[in-house]
XYZ file of C-alpha atoms in Angstrom:
351
model
C 3.220 9.022 -17.555
C 0.653 11.017 -19.542
C -1.040 9.004 -21.385
C -22.242 10.825 -26.465
C -24.418 8.889 -24.473
C -27.436 10.837 -23.237
C -28.944 9.858 -19.914
C -31.055 10.835 -16.911
C -29.599 11.491 -13.491
C -31.574 11.020 -10.298
C -30.018 11.623 -6.888
C -31.106 11.681 -3.220
C -29.199 12.951 -0.198
C -29.898 12.937 3.551
C -30.751 16.028 5.602
C -27.130 16.799 6.496
C -26.543 17.152 2.777
C -29.557 19.464 2.305
C -31.776 16.597 1.171
C -33.143 17.016 -2.287
C -34.407 15.005 -5.221
C -33.675 16.077 -8.737
C -33.912 14.770 -12.271
C -32.508 16.136 -15.481
C -31.942 15.046 -19.028
C -28.581 15.833 -20.519
C -28.608 18.400 -23.274
C -26.192 18.527 -26.187
C -22.965 20.219 -25.158
C -19.850 21.745 -26.634
C -16.993 19.357 -27.493
C -15.024 18.576 -24.360
C -11.319 19.017 -23.887
C -8.931 16.380 -22.597
C -9.331 15.718 -18.888
C -6.143 15.096 -16.891
C -6.715 12.875 -13.861
C -4.532 11.280 -11.200
C -4.947 8.061 -9.245
C -3.132 7.451 -5.956
C -2.239 4.334 -4.023
C -0.900 4.612 -0.494
C -0.515 2.616 2.692
C -2.916 4.203 5.149
C -2.552 4.353 8.912
C -5.438 2.596 10.714
C -7.545 5.053 12.696
C -5.128 7.964 12.204
C -7.052 10.547 10.194
C -4.524 13.332 10.717
C -1.669 11.042 9.717
C -3.431 9.904 6.555
C -4.307 13.454 5.534
C -0.640 14.342 6.008
C 0.275 11.568 3.559
C -2.373 12.706 1.095
C -1.533 16.396 0.929
C 1.765 16.032 -0.994
C -0.067 13.887 -3.557
C -2.648 16.649 -4.016
C 0.138 19.150 -4.543
C 1.981 16.843 -6.944
C -1.162 16.099 -8.972
C -1.990 19.784 -9.260
C 1.630 20.490 -10.177
C 1.296 18.072 -13.091
C -1.843 19.833 -14.283
C -4.351 17.239 -13.099
C -7.906 18.501 -12.671
C -8.938 15.588 -10.422
C -7.110 13.285 -8.033
C -8.648 10.037 -6.794
C -7.611 8.507 -3.453
C -8.588 5.018 -2.175
C -11.626 3.818 -0.256
C -11.628 4.758 3.456
C -8.126 6.157 3.028
C -8.710 8.819 5.694
C -9.883 6.439 8.431
C -8.147 3.228 7.419
C -10.159 0.214 6.326
C -9.725 -3.451 7.210
C -9.380 -2.834 10.958
C -12.871 -1.291 10.912
C -14.446 -4.757 10.989
C -13.123 -5.204 14.545
C -14.446 -1.913 15.946
C -17.524 -1.462 18.109
C -20.325 0.847 17.057
C -18.998 3.446 19.499
C -15.460 3.214 18.125
C -16.747 3.589 14.567
C -18.850 6.584 15.582
C -15.765 8.223 17.067
C -14.006 7.931 13.691
C -17.020 9.070 11.677
C -17.766 12.595 10.472
C -20.722 14.399 8.942
C -20.565 15.434 5.293
C -20.103 18.198 4.236
C -19.621 19.934 7.585
C -17.039 17.572 9.069
C -13.355 18.489 9.375
C -12.132 16.098 6.662
C -14.521 17.409 4.025
C -13.655 20.966 4.980
C -9.954 20.149 4.671
C -10.503 18.636 1.216
C -12.464 21.724 0.166
C -9.649 23.984 1.346
C -7.057 21.956 -0.577
C -9.281 21.888 -3.670
C -9.613 25.667 -3.632
C -5.924 26.240 -2.896
C -4.679 23.966 -5.668
C -7.621 24.264 -8.080
C -8.136 20.523 -8.278
C -11.082 18.218 -7.544
C -10.260 15.704 -4.787
C -11.935 12.370 -3.996
C -11.265 10.540 -0.715
C -12.900 7.853 1.417
C -14.025 8.043 5.040
C -16.742 6.949 7.455
C -19.746 9.257 7.285
C -22.349 9.753 10.000
C -25.691 11.289 9.035
C -28.018 13.432 11.119
C -29.729 10.325 12.496
C -26.440 8.757 13.568
C -26.354 6.186 10.761
C -22.848 5.217 9.623
C -21.772 4.762 5.986
C -18.659 3.853 4.032
C -18.599 7.041 1.964
C -16.519 8.760 -0.673
C -16.351 12.549 -0.714
C -15.522 14.520 -3.841
C -14.645 18.177 -3.178
C -14.332 20.674 -6.024
C -12.436 23.983 -6.276
C -15.786 25.762 -6.573
C -16.806 24.551 -3.109
C -19.176 21.800 -4.234
C -19.288 18.499 -2.349
C -20.543 15.186 -3.747
C -20.839 12.179 -1.454
C -21.310 8.555 -2.504
C -22.377 5.977 0.054
C -21.096 2.504 -0.787
C -23.989 0.484 -2.180
C -22.558 -2.835 -0.985
C -21.058 -2.115 2.428
C -19.888 -5.215 4.305
C -17.011 -4.089 6.507
C -19.119 -3.791 9.683
C -22.509 -4.878 10.935
C -22.829 -1.371 12.386
C -22.632 0.372 9.003
C -25.364 0.679 6.388
C -25.270 0.551 2.590
C -26.235 3.495 0.405
C -29.272 3.396 -1.845
C -28.519 5.692 -4.768
C -26.027 6.260 -7.563
C -23.836 9.324 -7.447
C -23.222 11.279 -10.651
C -22.210 14.888 -11.133
C -20.936 17.235 -13.813
C -17.619 19.009 -13.437
C -17.102 22.545 -14.772
C -15.041 21.126 -17.649
C -18.169 19.343 -18.909
C -17.235 15.790 -17.932
C -19.819 13.688 -16.110
C -18.369 11.609 -13.288
C -19.778 8.706 -11.269
C -18.431 7.021 -8.133
C -18.548 3.301 -7.318
C -16.698 2.103 -4.214
C -14.859 -1.242 -4.338
C -17.540 -3.999 -4.160
C -19.973 -1.679 -5.991
C -17.876 -2.380 -9.084
C -18.215 -6.155 -8.659
C -21.920 -5.923 -9.479
C -21.906 -5.234 -13.193
C -25.364 -3.643 -13.163
C -23.978 -0.719 -11.149
C -21.501 0.319 -13.822
C -24.157 -0.050 -16.515
C -26.632 2.076 -14.530
C -24.022 4.837 -14.246
C -23.261 4.655 -17.968
C -26.955 4.840 -18.829
C -27.145 7.959 -16.667
C -24.461 9.558 -18.818
C -21.285 8.834 -16.859
C -18.140 9.292 -18.916
C -15.718 8.576 -16.077
C -16.168 6.218 -13.146
C -14.036 6.758 -10.049
C -13.359 3.364 -8.479
C -11.693 3.748 -5.062
C -10.799 0.355 -3.569
C -9.141 -1.536 -0.744
C -8.478 -4.835 -2.454
C -5.882 -7.348 -3.548
C -4.439 -9.952 -1.202
C -7.901 -10.672 0.184
C -8.985 -13.898 1.851
C -11.632 -14.489 -0.802
C -14.460 -16.989 -0.533
C -13.777 -18.056 -4.121
C -10.944 -20.610 -4.496
C -9.854 -19.343 -7.912
C -9.973 -15.648 -6.990
C -7.687 -13.687 -4.684
C -5.826 -15.100 -1.702
C -3.691 -13.649 1.065
C -0.118 -12.455 0.677
C 2.411 -13.539 3.267
C 3.309 -10.476 5.332
C 6.938 -11.631 5.308
C 7.021 -11.133 1.532
C 5.952 -7.507 1.976
C 8.438 -6.940 4.801
C 11.252 -8.247 2.575
C 10.319 -6.040 -0.384
C 13.624 -4.141 -0.248
C 15.829 -7.211 -0.180
C 13.642 -9.400 -2.410
C 11.670 -7.028 -4.676
C 10.856 -9.735 -7.231
C 8.830 -11.733 -4.701
C 6.441 -8.886 -3.835
C 6.288 -7.829 -7.488
C 5.098 -11.320 -8.385
C 2.308 -11.055 -5.824
C 1.269 -7.547 -6.886
C 1.173 -8.407 -10.585
C -0.124 -11.967 -10.202
C -3.514 -13.445 -9.409
C -3.622 -11.870 -5.951
C -3.464 -8.403 -7.495
C -3.307 -7.204 -11.081
C -4.025 -10.631 -12.568
C -7.336 -10.770 -10.729
C -8.240 -7.198 -11.672
C -7.577 -7.856 -15.345
C -10.217 -10.592 -15.372
C -13.042 -8.106 -14.886
C -12.070 -4.438 -14.461
C -11.361 -3.739 -18.160
C -14.788 -5.111 -19.064
C -16.500 -2.512 -16.851
C -14.812 0.212 -18.897
C -15.139 -1.463 -22.285
C -18.732 -2.685 -22.093
C -19.992 0.675 -20.864
C -17.787 2.970 -22.933
C -16.393 4.814 -19.911
C -12.995 5.746 -18.540
C -12.148 4.058 -15.230
C -9.951 5.606 -12.520
C -8.907 2.785 -10.181
C -7.322 3.772 -6.866
C -6.325 1.306 -4.168
C -4.485 0.770 -0.924
C -0.989 -0.692 -0.952
C 0.763 -2.665 1.745
C -0.363 -3.915 5.173
C -4.030 -3.408 6.017
C -4.547 -5.077 9.389
C -3.898 -8.800 8.710
C -3.917 -8.532 4.898
C -1.615 -6.915 2.329
C -3.167 -4.718 -0.378
C -1.692 -4.785 -3.879
C -2.062 -1.195 -5.121
C -2.082 -1.423 -8.944
C -3.387 2.144 -9.306
C -4.427 2.489 -12.946
C -6.489 4.470 -15.429
C -8.338 2.679 -18.222
C -9.842 4.005 -21.439
C -13.325 3.237 -22.866
C -11.917 0.271 -24.772
C -10.772 -1.329 -21.522
C -7.122 -0.604 -22.286
C -4.778 0.446 -19.493
C -3.547 3.965 -20.255
C -1.205 4.114 -17.277
C -0.569 1.998 -14.195
C 1.884 1.320 -11.386
C 2.997 -1.977 -9.916
C 5.178 -0.308 -7.288
C 5.311 -1.920 -3.851
C 4.769 1.419 -2.129
C 2.968 4.740 -2.257
C 2.637 6.035 -5.811
C 0.542 8.090 -8.236
C -0.275 7.779 -11.927
C -1.499 10.578 -14.197
C -3.199 10.384 -17.595
C -5.075 12.523 -20.076
C -8.576 11.305 -20.916
C -9.340 11.947 -24.578
C -13.104 12.448 -25.044
C -12.938 11.554 -28.744
C -12.212 7.940 -27.765
C -15.857 7.653 -26.726
C -17.271 8.882 -30.041
C -17.442 5.437 -31.610
C -16.053 3.163 -28.932
C -17.519 -0.310 -28.719
C -19.385 0.114 -25.443
C -21.170 3.322 -26.466
C -22.164 1.797 -29.807
C -23.333 -1.472 -28.257
C -25.570 0.296 -25.748
C -27.516 1.822 -28.610
C -28.472 -1.720 -29.624
C -29.971 -2.546 -26.245
C -33.449 -4.119 -26.083
C -34.785 -3.102 -22.644
C -37.991 -5.077 -23.200
C -35.910 -8.256 -22.839
C -34.329 -7.267 -19.537
C -37.264 -7.251 -17.087
C -35.784 -10.279 -15.335
C -32.796 -8.173 -14.288
C -34.979 -6.189 -11.903
C -36.776 -9.203 -10.418
C -35.607 -11.081 -7.354
C -34.541 -14.688 -7.869
C -35.115 -15.555 -4.222
C -31.494 -16.327 -3.357
C -30.364 -12.731 -2.785
C -28.324 -12.127 0.364
C -26.871 -9.133 2.144
C -23.429 -8.261 0.751
C -21.867 -8.942 4.146
C -23.119 -12.539 4.118
C -21.817 -13.113 0.596
C -18.444 -11.486 1.218
C -17.688 -13.478 4.355
C -18.969 -16.832 3.100
C -15.785 -18.910 3.344
C -17.334 -22.363 3.417
C -14.960 -25.134 2.440
């Protein structure tokens, strides 16, 4: 199915990424053309990087064949995700790769050049000091690599969180930001990206069917329901579209797009992920928070949509941000005293 906010960008990268600090203010630019993007959901294989890349390649080819300029894959789709919490530091290190010199990034670069499409995919990154991150690599046809380190990493005590936002301009003039899964839960992150000029936010996830610490949020899906999806498709559809999947997303995801006047490209895992079942729901939202295209398929799938830049000209979020009063918001940057590490918050399942 095919369906100007000026800002300042500041970025920092570790030595393996030719560490640099840079700042720039966005200049006026020529009117942009529509931007065709694709979002993929697929059931990854835990720990099997070669197997997951083999699943991903046909999606890259299909997206390029439909004229997409960018394809977004899920969080940690190359390494697998939920099983990571059970791995030792040594086992995680064996899965990890440097960016941009590692084999996965080089493979993505080769595909990007071959098919003339920008590709985003998640993996475990190891830096020059041996520190591990939940990272998302974006490889462009021109050979550029952008790497976002999840700001709120909780999957393993042996992995660290990133400390900077990731924004970059594509050759077609669109400015893109990346927020991985839990990064999107903290509303300040999306606003910070919008203030830095983001027009599109890539939101790779592994979510849905989670054992949440909040009683009125997500809950687990019975694996038997997934296994019976061929004989009882209505049962798994109810889970995917209900409060364990799409219903939960619709409580907050559209507001990230609407309130900040940005397009959102949501990509997610689907199916068994260790002892949980992900709900997919790959979708693309416009700056009004409306779903342009989505899938509720209980299996691997891809959605494609055209992003119309004129929708941002007078959309609510862009207009509202011009009425901001930053002098009132100093409390947002002050600690309340009850802050905790994301890992502690995520795994707080007290009755």
